[in-house]
PDB file of C-alpha atoms and ligand atoms in Angstrom:
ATOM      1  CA  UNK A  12       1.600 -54.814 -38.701  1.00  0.00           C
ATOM      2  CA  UNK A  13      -1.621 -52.692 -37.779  1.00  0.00           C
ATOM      3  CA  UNK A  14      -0.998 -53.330 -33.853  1.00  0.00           C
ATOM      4  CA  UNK A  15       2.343 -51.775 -34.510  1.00  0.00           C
ATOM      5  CA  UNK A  16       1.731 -48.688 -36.353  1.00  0.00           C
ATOM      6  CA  UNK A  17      -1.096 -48.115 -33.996  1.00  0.00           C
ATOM      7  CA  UNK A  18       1.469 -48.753 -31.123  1.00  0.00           C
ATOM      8  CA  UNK A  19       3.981 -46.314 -33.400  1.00  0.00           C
ATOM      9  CA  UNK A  20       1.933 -43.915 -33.451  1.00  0.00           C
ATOM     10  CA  UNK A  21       0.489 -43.784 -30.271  1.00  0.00           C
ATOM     11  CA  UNK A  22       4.045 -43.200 -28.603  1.00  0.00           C
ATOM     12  CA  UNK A  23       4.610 -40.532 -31.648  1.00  0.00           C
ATOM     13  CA  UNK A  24       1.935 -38.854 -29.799  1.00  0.00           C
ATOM     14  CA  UNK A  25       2.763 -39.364 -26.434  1.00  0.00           C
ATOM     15  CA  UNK A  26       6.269 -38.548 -27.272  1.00  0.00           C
ATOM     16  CA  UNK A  27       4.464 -35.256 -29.227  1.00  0.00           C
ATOM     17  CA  UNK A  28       3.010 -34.156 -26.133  1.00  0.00           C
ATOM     18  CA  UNK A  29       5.712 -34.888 -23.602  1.00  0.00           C
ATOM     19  CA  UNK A  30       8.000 -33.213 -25.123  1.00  0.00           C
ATOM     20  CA  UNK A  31       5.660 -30.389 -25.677  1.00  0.00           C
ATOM     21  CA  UNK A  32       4.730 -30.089 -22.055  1.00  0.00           C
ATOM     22  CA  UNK A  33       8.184 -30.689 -20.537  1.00  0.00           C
ATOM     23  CA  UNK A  34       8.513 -27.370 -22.638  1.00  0.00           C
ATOM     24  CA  UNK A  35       5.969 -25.024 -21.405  1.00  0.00           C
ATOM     25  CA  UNK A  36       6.492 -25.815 -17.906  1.00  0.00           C
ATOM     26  CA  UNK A  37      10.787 -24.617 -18.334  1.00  0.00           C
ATOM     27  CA  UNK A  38       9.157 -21.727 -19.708  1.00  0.00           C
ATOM     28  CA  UNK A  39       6.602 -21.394 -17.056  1.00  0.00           C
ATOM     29  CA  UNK A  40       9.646 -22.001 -14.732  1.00  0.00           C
ATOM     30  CA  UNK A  41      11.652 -19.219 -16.373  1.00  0.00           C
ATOM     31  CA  UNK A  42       8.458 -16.787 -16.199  1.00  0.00           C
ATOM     32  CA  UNK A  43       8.309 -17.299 -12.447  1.00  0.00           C
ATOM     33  CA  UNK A  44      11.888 -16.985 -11.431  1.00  0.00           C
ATOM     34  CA  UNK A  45      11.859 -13.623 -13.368  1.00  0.00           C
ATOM     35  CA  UNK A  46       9.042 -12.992 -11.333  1.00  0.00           C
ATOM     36  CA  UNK A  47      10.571 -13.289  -8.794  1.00  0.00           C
ATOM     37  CA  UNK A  48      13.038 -11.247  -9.135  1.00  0.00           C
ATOM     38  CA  UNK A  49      10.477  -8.516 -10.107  1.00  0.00           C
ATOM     39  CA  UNK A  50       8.918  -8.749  -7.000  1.00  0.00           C
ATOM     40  CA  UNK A  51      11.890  -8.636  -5.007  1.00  0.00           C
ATOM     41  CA  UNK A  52      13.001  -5.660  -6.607  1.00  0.00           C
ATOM     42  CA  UNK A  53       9.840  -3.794  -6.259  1.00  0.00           C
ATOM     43  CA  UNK A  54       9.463  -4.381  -2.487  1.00  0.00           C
ATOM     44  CA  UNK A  55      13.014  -3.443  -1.799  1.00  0.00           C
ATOM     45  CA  UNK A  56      12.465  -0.515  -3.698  1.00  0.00           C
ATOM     46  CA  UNK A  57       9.112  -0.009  -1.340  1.00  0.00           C
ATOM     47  CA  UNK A  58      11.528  -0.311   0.969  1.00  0.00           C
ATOM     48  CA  UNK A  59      14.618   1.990   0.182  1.00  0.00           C
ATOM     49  CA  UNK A  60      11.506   4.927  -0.022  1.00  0.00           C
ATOM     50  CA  UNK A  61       8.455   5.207   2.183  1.00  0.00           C
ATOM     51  CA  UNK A  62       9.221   2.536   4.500  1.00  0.00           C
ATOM     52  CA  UNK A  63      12.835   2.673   5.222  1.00  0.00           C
ATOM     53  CA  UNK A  64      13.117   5.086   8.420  1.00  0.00           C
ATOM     54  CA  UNK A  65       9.732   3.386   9.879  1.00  0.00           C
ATOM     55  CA  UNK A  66      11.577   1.070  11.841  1.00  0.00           C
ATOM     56  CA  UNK A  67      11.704  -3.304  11.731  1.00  0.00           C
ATOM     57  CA  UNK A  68       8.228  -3.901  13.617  1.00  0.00           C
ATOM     58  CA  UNK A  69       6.609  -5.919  10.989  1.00  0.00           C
ATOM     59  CA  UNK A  70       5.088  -7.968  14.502  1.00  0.00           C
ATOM     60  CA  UNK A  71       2.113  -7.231  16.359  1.00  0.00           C
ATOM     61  CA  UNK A  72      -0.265  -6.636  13.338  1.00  0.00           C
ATOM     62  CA  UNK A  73       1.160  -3.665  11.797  1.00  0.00           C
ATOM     63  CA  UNK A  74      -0.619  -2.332   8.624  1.00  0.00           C
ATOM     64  CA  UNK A  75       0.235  -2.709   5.618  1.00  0.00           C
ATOM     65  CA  UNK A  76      -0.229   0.359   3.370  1.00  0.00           C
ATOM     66  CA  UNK A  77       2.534   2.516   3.579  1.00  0.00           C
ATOM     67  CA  UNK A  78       0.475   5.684   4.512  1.00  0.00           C
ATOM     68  CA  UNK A  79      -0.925   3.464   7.216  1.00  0.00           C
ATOM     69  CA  UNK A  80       2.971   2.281   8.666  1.00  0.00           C
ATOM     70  CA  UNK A  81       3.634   5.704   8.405  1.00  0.00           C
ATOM     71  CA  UNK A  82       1.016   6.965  10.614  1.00  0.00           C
ATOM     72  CA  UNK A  83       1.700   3.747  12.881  1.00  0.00           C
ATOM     73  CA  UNK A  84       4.988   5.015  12.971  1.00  0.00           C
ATOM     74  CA  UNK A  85       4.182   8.668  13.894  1.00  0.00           C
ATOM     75  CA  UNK A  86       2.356  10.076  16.732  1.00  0.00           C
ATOM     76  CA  UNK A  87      -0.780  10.421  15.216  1.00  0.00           C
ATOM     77  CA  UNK A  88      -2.942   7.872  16.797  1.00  0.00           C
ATOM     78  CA  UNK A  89      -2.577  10.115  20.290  1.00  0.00           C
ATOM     79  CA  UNK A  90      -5.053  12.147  18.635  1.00  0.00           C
ATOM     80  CA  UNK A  91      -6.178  10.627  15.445  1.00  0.00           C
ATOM     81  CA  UNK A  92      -8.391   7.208  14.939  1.00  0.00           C
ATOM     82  CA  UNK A  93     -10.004   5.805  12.426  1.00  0.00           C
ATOM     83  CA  UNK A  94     -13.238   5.960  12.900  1.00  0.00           C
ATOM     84  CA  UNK A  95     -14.159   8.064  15.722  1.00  0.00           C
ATOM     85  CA  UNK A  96     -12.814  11.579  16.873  1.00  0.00           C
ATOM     86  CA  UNK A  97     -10.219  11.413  19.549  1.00  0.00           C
ATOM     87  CA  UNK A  98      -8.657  15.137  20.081  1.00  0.00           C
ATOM     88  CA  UNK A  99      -8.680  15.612  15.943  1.00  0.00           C
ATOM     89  CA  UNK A 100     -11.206  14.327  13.957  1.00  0.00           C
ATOM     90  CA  UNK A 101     -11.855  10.520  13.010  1.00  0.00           C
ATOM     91  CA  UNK A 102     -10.027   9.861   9.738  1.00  0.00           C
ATOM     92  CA  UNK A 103     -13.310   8.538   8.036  1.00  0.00           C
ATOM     93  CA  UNK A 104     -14.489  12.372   8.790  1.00  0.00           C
ATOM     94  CA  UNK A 105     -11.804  13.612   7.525  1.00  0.00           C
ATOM     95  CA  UNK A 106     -11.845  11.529   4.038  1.00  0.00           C
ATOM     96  CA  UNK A 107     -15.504  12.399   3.517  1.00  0.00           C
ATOM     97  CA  UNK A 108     -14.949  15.886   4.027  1.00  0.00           C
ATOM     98  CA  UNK A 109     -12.287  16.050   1.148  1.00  0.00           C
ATOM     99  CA  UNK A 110     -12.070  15.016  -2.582  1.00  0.00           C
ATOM    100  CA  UNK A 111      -8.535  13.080  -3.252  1.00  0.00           C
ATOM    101  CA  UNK A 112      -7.903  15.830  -5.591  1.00  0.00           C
ATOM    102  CA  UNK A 113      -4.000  16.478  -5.717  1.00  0.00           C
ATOM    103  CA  UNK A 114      -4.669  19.534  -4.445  1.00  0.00           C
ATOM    104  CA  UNK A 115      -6.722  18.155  -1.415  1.00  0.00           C
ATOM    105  CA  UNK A 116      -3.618  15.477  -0.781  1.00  0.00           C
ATOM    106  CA  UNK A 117      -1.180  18.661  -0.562  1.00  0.00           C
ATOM    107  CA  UNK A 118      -3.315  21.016   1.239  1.00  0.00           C
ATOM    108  CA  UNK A 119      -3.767  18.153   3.809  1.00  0.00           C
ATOM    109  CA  UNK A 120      -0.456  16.808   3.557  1.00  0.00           C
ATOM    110  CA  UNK A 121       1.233  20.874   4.429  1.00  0.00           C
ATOM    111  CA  UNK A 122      -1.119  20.444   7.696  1.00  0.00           C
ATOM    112  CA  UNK A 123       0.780  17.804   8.865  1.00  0.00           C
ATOM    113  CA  UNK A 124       3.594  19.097   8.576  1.00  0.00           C
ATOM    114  CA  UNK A 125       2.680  22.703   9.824  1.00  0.00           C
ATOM    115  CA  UNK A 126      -0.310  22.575  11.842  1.00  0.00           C
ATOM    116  CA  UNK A 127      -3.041  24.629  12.478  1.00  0.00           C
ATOM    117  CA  UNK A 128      -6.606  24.706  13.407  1.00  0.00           C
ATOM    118  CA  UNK A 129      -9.829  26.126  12.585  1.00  0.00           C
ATOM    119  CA  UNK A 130     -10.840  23.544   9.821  1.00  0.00           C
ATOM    120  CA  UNK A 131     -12.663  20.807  12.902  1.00  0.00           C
ATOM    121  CA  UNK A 132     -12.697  23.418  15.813  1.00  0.00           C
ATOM    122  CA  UNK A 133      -9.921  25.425  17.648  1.00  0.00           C
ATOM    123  CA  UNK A 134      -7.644  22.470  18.907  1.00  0.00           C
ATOM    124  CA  UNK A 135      -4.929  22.710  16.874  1.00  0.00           C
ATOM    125  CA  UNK A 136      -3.496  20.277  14.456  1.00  0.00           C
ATOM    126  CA  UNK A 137       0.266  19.971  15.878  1.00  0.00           C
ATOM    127  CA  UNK A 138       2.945  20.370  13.493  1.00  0.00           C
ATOM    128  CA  UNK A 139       5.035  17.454  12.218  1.00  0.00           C
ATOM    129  CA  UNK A 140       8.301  19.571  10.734  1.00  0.00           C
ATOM    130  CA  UNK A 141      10.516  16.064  10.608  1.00  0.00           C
ATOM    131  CA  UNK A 142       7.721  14.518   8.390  1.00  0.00           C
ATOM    132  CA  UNK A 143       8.722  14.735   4.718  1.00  0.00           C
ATOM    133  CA  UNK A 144       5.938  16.137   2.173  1.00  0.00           C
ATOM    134  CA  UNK A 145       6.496  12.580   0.231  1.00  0.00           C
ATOM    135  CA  UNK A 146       5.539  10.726   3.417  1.00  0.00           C
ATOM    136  CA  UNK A 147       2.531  13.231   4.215  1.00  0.00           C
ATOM    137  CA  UNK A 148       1.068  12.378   0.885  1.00  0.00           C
ATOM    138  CA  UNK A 149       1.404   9.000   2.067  1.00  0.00           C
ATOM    139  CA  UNK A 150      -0.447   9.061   4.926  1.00  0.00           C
ATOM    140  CA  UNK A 151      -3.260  11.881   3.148  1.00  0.00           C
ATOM    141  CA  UNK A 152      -3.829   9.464   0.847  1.00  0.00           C
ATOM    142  CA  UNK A 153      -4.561   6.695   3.306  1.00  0.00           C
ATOM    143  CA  UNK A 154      -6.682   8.640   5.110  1.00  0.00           C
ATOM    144  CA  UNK A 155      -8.682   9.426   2.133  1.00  0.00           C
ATOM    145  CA  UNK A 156      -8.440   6.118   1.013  1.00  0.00           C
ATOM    146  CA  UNK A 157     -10.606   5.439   4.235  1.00  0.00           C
ATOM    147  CA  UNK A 158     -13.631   7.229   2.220  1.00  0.00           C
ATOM    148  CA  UNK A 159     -16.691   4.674   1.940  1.00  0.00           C
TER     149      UNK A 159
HETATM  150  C1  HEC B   8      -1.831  16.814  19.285  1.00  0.00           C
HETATM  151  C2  HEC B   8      -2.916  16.129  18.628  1.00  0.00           C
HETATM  152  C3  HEC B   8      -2.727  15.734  17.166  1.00  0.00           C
HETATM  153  C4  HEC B   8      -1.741  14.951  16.628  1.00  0.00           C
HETATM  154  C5  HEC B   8      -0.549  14.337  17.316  1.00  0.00           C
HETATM  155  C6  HEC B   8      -2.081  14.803  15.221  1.00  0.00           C
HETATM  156  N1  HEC B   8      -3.216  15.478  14.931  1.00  0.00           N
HETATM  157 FE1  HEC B   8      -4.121  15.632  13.111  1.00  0.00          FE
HETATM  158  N2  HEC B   8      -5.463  16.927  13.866  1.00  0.00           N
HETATM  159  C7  HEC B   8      -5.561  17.304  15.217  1.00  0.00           C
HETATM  160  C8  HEC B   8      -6.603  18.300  15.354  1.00  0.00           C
HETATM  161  C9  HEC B   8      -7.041  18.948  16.663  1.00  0.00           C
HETATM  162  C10 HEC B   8      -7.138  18.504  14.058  1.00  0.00           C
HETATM  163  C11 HEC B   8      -8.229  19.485  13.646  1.00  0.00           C
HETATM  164  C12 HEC B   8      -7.546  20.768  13.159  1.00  0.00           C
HETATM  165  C13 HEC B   8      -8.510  21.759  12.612  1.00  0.00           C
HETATM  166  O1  HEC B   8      -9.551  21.969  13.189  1.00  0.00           O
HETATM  167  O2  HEC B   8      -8.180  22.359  11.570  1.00  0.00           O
HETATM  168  C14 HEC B   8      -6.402  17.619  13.165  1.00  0.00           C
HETATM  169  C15 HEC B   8      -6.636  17.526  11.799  1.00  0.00           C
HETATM  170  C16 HEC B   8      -6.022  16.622  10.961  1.00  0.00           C
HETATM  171  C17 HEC B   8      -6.339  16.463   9.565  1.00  0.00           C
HETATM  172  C18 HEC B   8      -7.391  17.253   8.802  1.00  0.00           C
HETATM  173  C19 HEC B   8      -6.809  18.612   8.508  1.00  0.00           C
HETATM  174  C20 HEC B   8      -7.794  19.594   7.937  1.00  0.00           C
HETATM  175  O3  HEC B   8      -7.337  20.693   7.623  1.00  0.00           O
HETATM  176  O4  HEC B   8      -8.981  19.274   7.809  1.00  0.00           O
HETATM  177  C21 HEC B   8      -5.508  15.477   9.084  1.00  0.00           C
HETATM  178  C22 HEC B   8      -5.435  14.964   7.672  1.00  0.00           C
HETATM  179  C23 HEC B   8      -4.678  15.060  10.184  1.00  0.00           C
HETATM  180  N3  HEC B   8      -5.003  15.755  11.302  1.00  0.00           N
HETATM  181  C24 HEC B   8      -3.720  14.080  10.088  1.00  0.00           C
HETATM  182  C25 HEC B   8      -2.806  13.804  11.089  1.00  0.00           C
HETATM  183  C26 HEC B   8      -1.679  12.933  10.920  1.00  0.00           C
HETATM  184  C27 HEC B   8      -1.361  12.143   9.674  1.00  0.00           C
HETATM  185  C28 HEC B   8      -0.991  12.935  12.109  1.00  0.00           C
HETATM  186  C29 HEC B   8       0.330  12.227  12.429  1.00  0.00           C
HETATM  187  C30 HEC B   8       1.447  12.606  11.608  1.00  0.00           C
HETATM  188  C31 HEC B   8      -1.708  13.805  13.019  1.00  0.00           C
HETATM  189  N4  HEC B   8      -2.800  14.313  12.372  1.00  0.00           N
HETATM  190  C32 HEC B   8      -1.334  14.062  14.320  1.00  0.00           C
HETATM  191  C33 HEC B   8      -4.779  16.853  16.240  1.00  0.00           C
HETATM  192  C34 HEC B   8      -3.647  16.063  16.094  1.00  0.00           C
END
């Protein structure tokens, strides 16, 4: 009679905690599928703004910040690298010489677009009329992300 409560109530238990767990994990299923679902809305949305018009080449090690696909993208690198000066000045040089003050990212960002010189030397900056002042943000604010 002892054996079988003890055997009664051992499977109460078992059954206690199976059913419990069985449970938590279709919630934890539930959680991740609208996960999911977040996610995949969020990067099409990524998408459908700053990195629709960049083109498909995800290959060949292209960054992954937008400001950074963006400046892929562009002809900046002709001129521009990170770290050293090319014809304009090193990006690093560029972030330490600027706070990432909204004001910095838009004086920076109407550069880009416009041009102009006189800020690193007399080469001037060419103008970038077809860039949009949403994706010159982008790219300021890569470049000042590059601060250390
Ligand atoms: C034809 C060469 C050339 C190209 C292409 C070019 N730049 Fe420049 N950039 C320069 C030069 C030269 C300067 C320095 C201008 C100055 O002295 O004010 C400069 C300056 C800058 C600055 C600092 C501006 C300032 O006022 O301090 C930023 C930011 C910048 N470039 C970003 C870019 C980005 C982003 C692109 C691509 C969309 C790009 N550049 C393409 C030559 C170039």
């Amino acid at each position: 009679m002892k054996k079988a409560f003890i055997v009664l109530g051992l499977s109460l238990v078992i059954a206690a905690c199976g059913g419990k767990k069985s449970g938590s994990e279709s919630q934890a299923d539930s959680t991740n599928a609208a996960n999911k679902t977040a996610v995949a809305t969020n990067s099409d949305a990524a998408q459908d703004t700053a990195a629709s018009h960049i083109g498909t080449d995800k290959a060949g090690g292209t960054p992954s910040a937008p400001g950074a696909q963006l400046i892929a993208k562009s002809d900046c690198q002709t001129c521009h690298k990170e770290q050293e000066k090319l014809v304009g000045p090193a990006f690093v040089d560029v972030a330490k010489k600027y706070s990432s003050s909204p004001a910095a990212v838009d004086t920076l960002a109407n550069k880009i677009i416009k041009g102009g010189s006189g800020n690193w030397g007399t080469v001037p900056m060419a103008p970038h009329a077809a860039i949009s002042m949403d994706d010159a943000r982008t790219m300021v604010k890569y470049i000042l992300s590059l601060k250390k």
